[in-house]
Amino acid sequence: AEKVLGYDLLSLCLEGPRDELDRTQRCQPAVRLMSDLGSVSVQVVERCVAAAGYSVGEFAALVFAGALGFAEALYAVKVRAEAMQKASEAVPSGMLSVIGRREANYKFACLEARKHCESLGIENPVCEISNYLFPDSRVIAGHLQALEFLQENARKYHFTRTKMLPVSGAFHTRLMEPAVEPLAEVLKSIEIQKPLLCVYSNVDGKKYMHSKHIRKLLVKQVVSPVLWEQTMHSVYERKQGTEFPHTYEVGPGKQLGAVLKKCNLKAWKQYNHVDVVEEEETSDA
């Protein structure tokens, strides 16, 4: 990883500084690297029937499924992260995590926030749903003025909780369009195979079909909302009475497990989290 990236990512993860690690161009490769399976048993890997990755984690899922090589995927993530960082710096923007009541109308709230931005003289303002997490939870991304407007008017839109995310830009919106071409170019230059198992796309919640499909949707993903809730329904759809598979979340934190619990409680009962750092410490001992 150090050879591909040109800097010591391990040292940055373990020692910081935190501000540098939080930068998009550093954070994405770190998440991608932390999303390897560590010491999960061989039987688990051999029996695996499906994989999915959240945002940049999709690259890890495709590496696991044999569609992308490790070094090539990491290099693509490096290019993606640097291009998204650059796009973020062009416009003051961000992402707002929202939990709403059943009656919350996220799209109407975004429309009014865009109108508010226009009244401030902002041309073509962006404010849209960028992540579908679970029922009654969305991430809204766009111009900072729009997100501030939504926080100030949270009660009007039936939002019970709003929280700004510690990211530098409005990922998965059209504000990331400058990052599309650099990623498209690097994906053209690397070999992509058909996945050995089902990998679900963030863009439409459906299975990737072939290498051209992967190239197209990985690029589209940068400017499209992450349909994670819809993906969970696709992954766990089965006839009534059929047992749910074991699910392993690999990477920093257990956020995807928390989301799965909200989307499908029965599937979550077979959920496990693989902590890479803990596993390594145990094996060293």
mmCIF file with all atom_site columns, C-alpha atoms in Angstrom, residues 33-149:
data_model
loop_
_atom_site.group_PDB
_atom_site.id
_atom_site.type_symbol
_atom_site.label_atom_id
_atom_site.label_alt_id
_atom_site.label_comp_id
_atom_site.label_asym_id
_atom_site.label_entity_id
_atom_site.label_seq_id
_atom_site.pdbx_PDB_ins_code
_atom_site.Cartn_x
_atom_site.Cartn_y
_atom_site.Cartn_z
_atom_site.occupancy
_atom_site.B_iso_or_equiv
_atom_site.pdbx_formal_charge
_atom_site.auth_seq_id
_atom_site.auth_comp_id
_atom_site.auth_asym_id
_atom_site.auth_atom_id
_atom_site.pdbx_PDB_model_num
ATOM 1   C CA . LEU A 1 33  ? -7.287  -0.970  3.485  1.00 0.00 ? 33  LEU A CA 1
ATOM 2   C CA . MET A 1 34  ? -9.134  -1.549  6.756  1.00 0.00 ? 34  MET A CA 1
ATOM 3   C CA . SER A 1 35  ? -11.799 -3.453  4.820  1.00 0.00 ? 35  SER A CA 1
ATOM 4   C CA . ASP A 1 36  ? -9.769  -6.644  4.363  1.00 0.00 ? 36  ASP A CA 1
ATOM 5   C CA . LEU A 1 37  ? -10.916 -9.841  5.981  1.00 0.00 ? 37  LEU A CA 1
ATOM 6   C CA . GLY A 1 38  ? -8.030  -10.348 8.405  1.00 0.00 ? 38  GLY A CA 1
ATOM 7   C CA . SER A 1 39  ? -8.247  -13.797 10.020 1.00 0.00 ? 39  SER A CA 1
ATOM 8   C CA . VAL A 1 40  ? -11.821 -14.794 9.169  1.00 0.00 ? 40  VAL A CA 1
ATOM 9   C CA . SER A 1 41  ? -11.875 -18.571 8.722  1.00 0.00 ? 41  SER A CA 1
ATOM 10  C CA . VAL A 1 42  ? -11.254 -20.062 5.276  1.00 0.00 ? 42  VAL A CA 1
ATOM 11  C CA . GLN A 1 43  ? -14.654 -21.798 5.398  1.00 0.00 ? 43  GLN A CA 1
ATOM 12  C CA . VAL A 1 44  ? -16.423 -18.457 5.753  1.00 0.00 ? 44  VAL A CA 1
ATOM 13  C CA . VAL A 1 45  ? -14.614 -17.085 2.710  1.00 0.00 ? 45  VAL A CA 1
ATOM 14  C CA . GLU A 1 46  ? -15.246 -20.221 0.620  1.00 0.00 ? 46  GLU A CA 1
ATOM 15  C CA . ARG A 1 47  ? -18.958 -20.283 1.436  1.00 0.00 ? 47  ARG A CA 1
ATOM 16  C CA . CYS A 1 48  ? -19.512 -16.579 0.807  1.00 0.00 ? 48  CYS A CA 1
ATOM 17  C CA . VAL A 1 49  ? -22.345 -15.962 -1.674 1.00 0.00 ? 49  VAL A CA 1
ATOM 18  C CA . ALA A 1 50  ? -22.487 -12.158 -1.847 1.00 0.00 ? 50  ALA A CA 1
ATOM 19  C CA . ALA A 1 51  ? -20.580 -8.986  -1.041 1.00 0.00 ? 51  ALA A CA 1
ATOM 20  C CA . ALA A 1 52  ? -21.367 -5.287  -0.910 1.00 0.00 ? 52  ALA A CA 1
ATOM 21  C CA . GLY A 1 53  ? -19.372 -2.222  0.080  1.00 0.00 ? 53  GLY A CA 1
ATOM 22  C CA . TYR A 1 54  ? -20.557 1.182   1.229  1.00 0.00 ? 54  TYR A CA 1
ATOM 23  C CA . SER A 1 55  ? -19.234 3.967   -1.023 1.00 0.00 ? 55  SER A CA 1
ATOM 24  C CA . VAL A 1 56  ? -15.430 3.506   -1.239 1.00 0.00 ? 56  VAL A CA 1
ATOM 25  C CA . GLY A 1 57  ? -15.930 0.074   0.381  1.00 0.00 ? 57  GLY A CA 1
ATOM 26  C CA . GLU A 1 58  ? -17.318 -1.111  -2.938 1.00 0.00 ? 58  GLU A CA 1
ATOM 27  C CA . PHE A 1 59  ? -13.718 -1.369  -4.173 1.00 0.00 ? 59  PHE A CA 1
ATOM 28  C CA . ALA A 1 60  ? -12.905 -3.722  -1.273 1.00 0.00 ? 60  ALA A CA 1
ATOM 29  C CA . ALA A 1 61  ? -15.952 -5.868  -2.121 1.00 0.00 ? 61  ALA A CA 1
ATOM 30  C CA . LEU A 1 62  ? -14.829 -6.114  -5.755 1.00 0.00 ? 62  LEU A CA 1
ATOM 31  C CA . VAL A 1 63  ? -11.264 -7.062  -4.736 1.00 0.00 ? 63  VAL A CA 1
ATOM 32  C CA . PHE A 1 64  ? -12.675 -9.765  -2.446 1.00 0.00 ? 64  PHE A CA 1
ATOM 33  C CA . ALA A 1 65  ? -14.815 -11.070 -5.324 1.00 0.00 ? 65  ALA A CA 1
ATOM 34  C CA . GLY A 1 66  ? -11.801 -11.306 -7.644 1.00 0.00 ? 66  GLY A CA 1
ATOM 35  C CA . ALA A 1 67  ? -12.969 -8.542  -9.992 1.00 0.00 ? 67  ALA A CA 1
ATOM 36  C CA . LEU A 1 68  ? -10.131 -6.111  -9.153 1.00 0.00 ? 68  LEU A CA 1
ATOM 37  C CA . GLY A 1 69  ? -6.504  -6.646  -8.146 1.00 0.00 ? 69  GLY A CA 1
ATOM 38  C CA . PHE A 1 70  ? -5.419  -5.269  -4.755 1.00 0.00 ? 70  PHE A CA 1
ATOM 39  C CA . ALA A 1 71  ? -2.815  -2.783  -6.015 1.00 0.00 ? 71  ALA A CA 1
ATOM 40  C CA . GLU A 1 72  ? -4.938  -1.614  -8.966 1.00 0.00 ? 72  GLU A CA 1
ATOM 41  C CA . ALA A 1 73  ? -7.966  -1.048  -6.735 1.00 0.00 ? 73  ALA A CA 1
ATOM 42  C CA . LEU A 1 74  ? -5.916  0.880   -4.189 1.00 0.00 ? 74  LEU A CA 1
ATOM 43  C CA . TYR A 1 75  ? -4.464  3.068   -6.928 1.00 0.00 ? 75  TYR A CA 1
ATOM 44  C CA . ALA A 1 76  ? -7.982  3.738   -8.291 1.00 0.00 ? 76  ALA A CA 1
ATOM 45  C CA . VAL A 1 77  ? -9.100  4.700   -4.763 1.00 0.00 ? 77  VAL A CA 1
ATOM 46  C CA . LYS A 1 78  ? -6.102  7.041   -4.468 1.00 0.00 ? 78  LYS A CA 1
ATOM 47  C CA . VAL A 1 79  ? -7.070  8.799   -7.714 1.00 0.00 ? 79  VAL A CA 1
ATOM 48  C CA . ARG A 1 80  ? -10.753 8.887   -6.675 1.00 0.00 ? 80  ARG A CA 1
ATOM 49  C CA . ALA A 1 81  ? -9.962  10.318  -3.238 1.00 0.00 ? 81  ALA A CA 1
ATOM 50  C CA . GLU A 1 82  ? -7.628  13.014  -4.561 1.00 0.00 ? 82  GLU A CA 1
ATOM 51  C CA . ALA A 1 83  ? -10.134 14.060  -7.238 1.00 0.00 ? 83  ALA A CA 1
ATOM 52  C CA . MET A 1 84  ? -12.991 14.177  -4.704 1.00 0.00 ? 84  MET A CA 1
ATOM 53  C CA . GLN A 1 85  ? -10.846 16.221  -2.305 1.00 0.00 ? 85  GLN A CA 1
ATOM 54  C CA . LYS A 1 86  ? -10.138 18.698  -5.108 1.00 0.00 ? 86  LYS A CA 1
ATOM 55  C CA . ALA A 1 87  ? -13.848 18.896  -6.010 1.00 0.00 ? 87  ALA A CA 1
ATOM 56  C CA . SER A 1 88  ? -14.697 19.456  -2.332 1.00 0.00 ? 88  SER A CA 1
ATOM 57  C CA . GLU A 1 89  ? -12.316 22.401  -2.085 1.00 0.00 ? 89  GLU A CA 1
ATOM 58  C CA . ALA A 1 90  ? -13.972 24.134  -5.059 1.00 0.00 ? 90  ALA A CA 1
ATOM 59  C CA . VAL A 1 91  ? -17.330 24.701  -3.288 1.00 0.00 ? 91  VAL A CA 1
ATOM 60  C CA . PRO A 1 92  ? -18.153 25.053  0.450  1.00 0.00 ? 92  PRO A CA 1
ATOM 61  C CA . SER A 1 93  ? -20.258 21.915  0.849  1.00 0.00 ? 93  SER A CA 1
ATOM 62  C CA . GLY A 1 94  ? -20.881 19.031  3.202  1.00 0.00 ? 94  GLY A CA 1
ATOM 63  C CA . MET A 1 95  ? -23.139 16.193  4.320  1.00 0.00 ? 95  MET A CA 1
ATOM 64  C CA . LEU A 1 96  ? -25.917 16.178  6.914  1.00 0.00 ? 96  LEU A CA 1
ATOM 65  C CA . SER A 1 97  ? -27.118 12.981  8.589  1.00 0.00 ? 97  SER A CA 1
ATOM 66  C CA . VAL A 1 98  ? -30.872 13.166  9.203  1.00 0.00 ? 98  VAL A CA 1
ATOM 67  C CA . ILE A 1 99  ? -33.300 11.000  11.154 1.00 0.00 ? 99  ILE A CA 1
ATOM 68  C CA . GLY A 1 100 ? -36.904 11.916  10.510 1.00 0.00 ? 100 GLY A CA 1
ATOM 69  C CA . ARG A 1 101 ? -40.390 10.987  11.521 1.00 0.00 ? 101 ARG A CA 1
ATOM 70  C CA . ARG A 1 102 ? -42.560 8.913   9.183  1.00 0.00 ? 102 ARG A CA 1
ATOM 71  C CA . GLU A 1 103 ? -44.138 12.086  7.773  1.00 0.00 ? 103 GLU A CA 1
ATOM 72  C CA . ALA A 1 104 ? -40.774 13.674  6.877  1.00 0.00 ? 104 ALA A CA 1
ATOM 73  C CA . ASN A 1 105 ? -40.539 14.684  3.214  1.00 0.00 ? 105 ASN A CA 1
ATOM 74  C CA . TYR A 1 106 ? -36.828 14.840  2.464  1.00 0.00 ? 106 TYR A CA 1
ATOM 75  C CA . LYS A 1 107 ? -37.153 15.841  -1.183 1.00 0.00 ? 107 LYS A CA 1
ATOM 76  C CA . PHE A 1 108 ? -39.476 18.763  -0.366 1.00 0.00 ? 108 PHE A CA 1
ATOM 77  C CA . ALA A 1 109 ? -37.062 19.900  2.368  1.00 0.00 ? 109 ALA A CA 1
ATOM 78  C CA . CYS A 1 110 ? -34.200 19.808  -0.164 1.00 0.00 ? 110 CYS A CA 1
ATOM 79  C CA . LEU A 1 111 ? -36.266 21.815  -2.656 1.00 0.00 ? 111 LEU A CA 1
ATOM 80  C CA . GLU A 1 112 ? -36.915 24.554  -0.090 1.00 0.00 ? 112 GLU A CA 1
ATOM 81  C CA . ALA A 1 113 ? -33.245 24.565  0.936  1.00 0.00 ? 113 ALA A CA 1
ATOM 82  C CA . ARG A 1 114 ? -32.243 25.072  -2.710 1.00 0.00 ? 114 ARG A CA 1
ATOM 83  C CA . LYS A 1 115 ? -34.726 27.974  -2.986 1.00 0.00 ? 115 LYS A CA 1
ATOM 84  C CA . HIS A 1 116 ? -33.163 29.479  0.133  1.00 0.00 ? 116 HIS A CA 1
ATOM 85  C CA . CYS A 1 117 ? -29.716 29.246  -1.507 1.00 0.00 ? 117 CYS A CA 1
ATOM 86  C CA . GLU A 1 118 ? -31.032 30.936  -4.640 1.00 0.00 ? 118 GLU A CA 1
ATOM 87  C CA . SER A 1 119 ? -32.325 33.803  -2.476 1.00 0.00 ? 119 SER A CA 1
ATOM 88  C CA . LEU A 1 120 ? -28.737 34.203  -1.228 1.00 0.00 ? 120 LEU A CA 1
ATOM 89  C CA . GLY A 1 121 ? -27.502 34.513  -4.819 1.00 0.00 ? 121 GLY A CA 1
ATOM 90  C CA . ILE A 1 122 ? -26.080 30.979  -5.176 1.00 0.00 ? 122 ILE A CA 1
ATOM 91  C CA . GLU A 1 123 ? -26.495 29.754  -8.760 1.00 0.00 ? 123 GLU A CA 1
ATOM 92  C CA . ASN A 1 124 ? -27.565 26.143  -9.396 1.00 0.00 ? 124 ASN A CA 1
ATOM 93  C CA . PRO A 1 125 ? -27.491 25.205  -5.699 1.00 0.00 ? 125 PRO A CA 1
ATOM 94  C CA . VAL A 1 126 ? -27.147 21.559  -4.725 1.00 0.00 ? 126 VAL A CA 1
ATOM 95  C CA . CYS A 1 127 ? -29.113 19.945  -1.904 1.00 0.00 ? 127 CYS A CA 1
ATOM 96  C CA . GLU A 1 128 ? -30.208 16.348  -2.362 1.00 0.00 ? 128 GLU A CA 1
ATOM 97  C CA . ILE A 1 129 ? -30.350 12.934  -0.736 1.00 0.00 ? 129 ILE A CA 1
ATOM 98  C CA . SER A 1 130 ? -26.905 11.358  -1.110 1.00 0.00 ? 130 SER A CA 1
ATOM 99  C CA . ASN A 1 131 ? -27.294 8.242   1.059  1.00 0.00 ? 131 ASN A CA 1
ATOM 100 C CA . TYR A 1 132 ? -30.315 6.074   1.845  1.00 0.00 ? 132 TYR A CA 1
ATOM 101 C CA . LEU A 1 133 ? -29.388 4.361   5.116  1.00 0.00 ? 133 LEU A CA 1
ATOM 102 C CA . PHE A 1 134 ? -32.497 2.782   6.651  1.00 0.00 ? 134 PHE A CA 1
ATOM 103 C CA . PRO A 1 135 ? -36.188 3.642   6.998  1.00 0.00 ? 135 PRO A CA 1
ATOM 104 C CA . ASP A 1 136 ? -36.463 7.212   8.334  1.00 0.00 ? 136 ASP A CA 1
ATOM 105 C CA . SER A 1 137 ? -32.744 7.916   7.938  1.00 0.00 ? 137 SER A CA 1
ATOM 106 C CA . ARG A 1 138 ? -31.036 9.739   5.095  1.00 0.00 ? 138 ARG A CA 1
ATOM 107 C CA . VAL A 1 139 ? -27.861 11.707  4.452  1.00 0.00 ? 139 VAL A CA 1
ATOM 108 C CA . ILE A 1 140 ? -28.470 14.989  2.641  1.00 0.00 ? 140 ILE A CA 1
ATOM 109 C CA . ALA A 1 141 ? -25.558 16.637  0.852  1.00 0.00 ? 141 ALA A CA 1
ATOM 110 C CA . GLY A 1 142 ? -24.973 19.939  -0.897 1.00 0.00 ? 142 GLY A CA 1
ATOM 111 C CA . HIS A 1 143 ? -24.022 23.565  -0.355 1.00 0.00 ? 143 HIS A CA 1
ATOM 112 C CA . LEU A 1 144 ? -23.284 24.388  3.293  1.00 0.00 ? 144 LEU A CA 1
ATOM 113 C CA . GLN A 1 145 ? -25.898 27.176  3.275  1.00 0.00 ? 145 GLN A CA 1
ATOM 114 C CA . ALA A 1 146 ? -28.573 24.625  2.311  1.00 0.00 ? 146 ALA A CA 1
ATOM 115 C CA . LEU A 1 147 ? -27.569 22.225  5.087  1.00 0.00 ? 147 LEU A CA 1
ATOM 116 C CA . GLU A 1 148 ? -27.531 25.044  7.656  1.00 0.00 ? 148 GLU A CA 1
ATOM 117 C CA . PHE A 1 149 ? -31.052 26.004  6.498  1.00 0.00 ? 149 PHE A CA 1
#
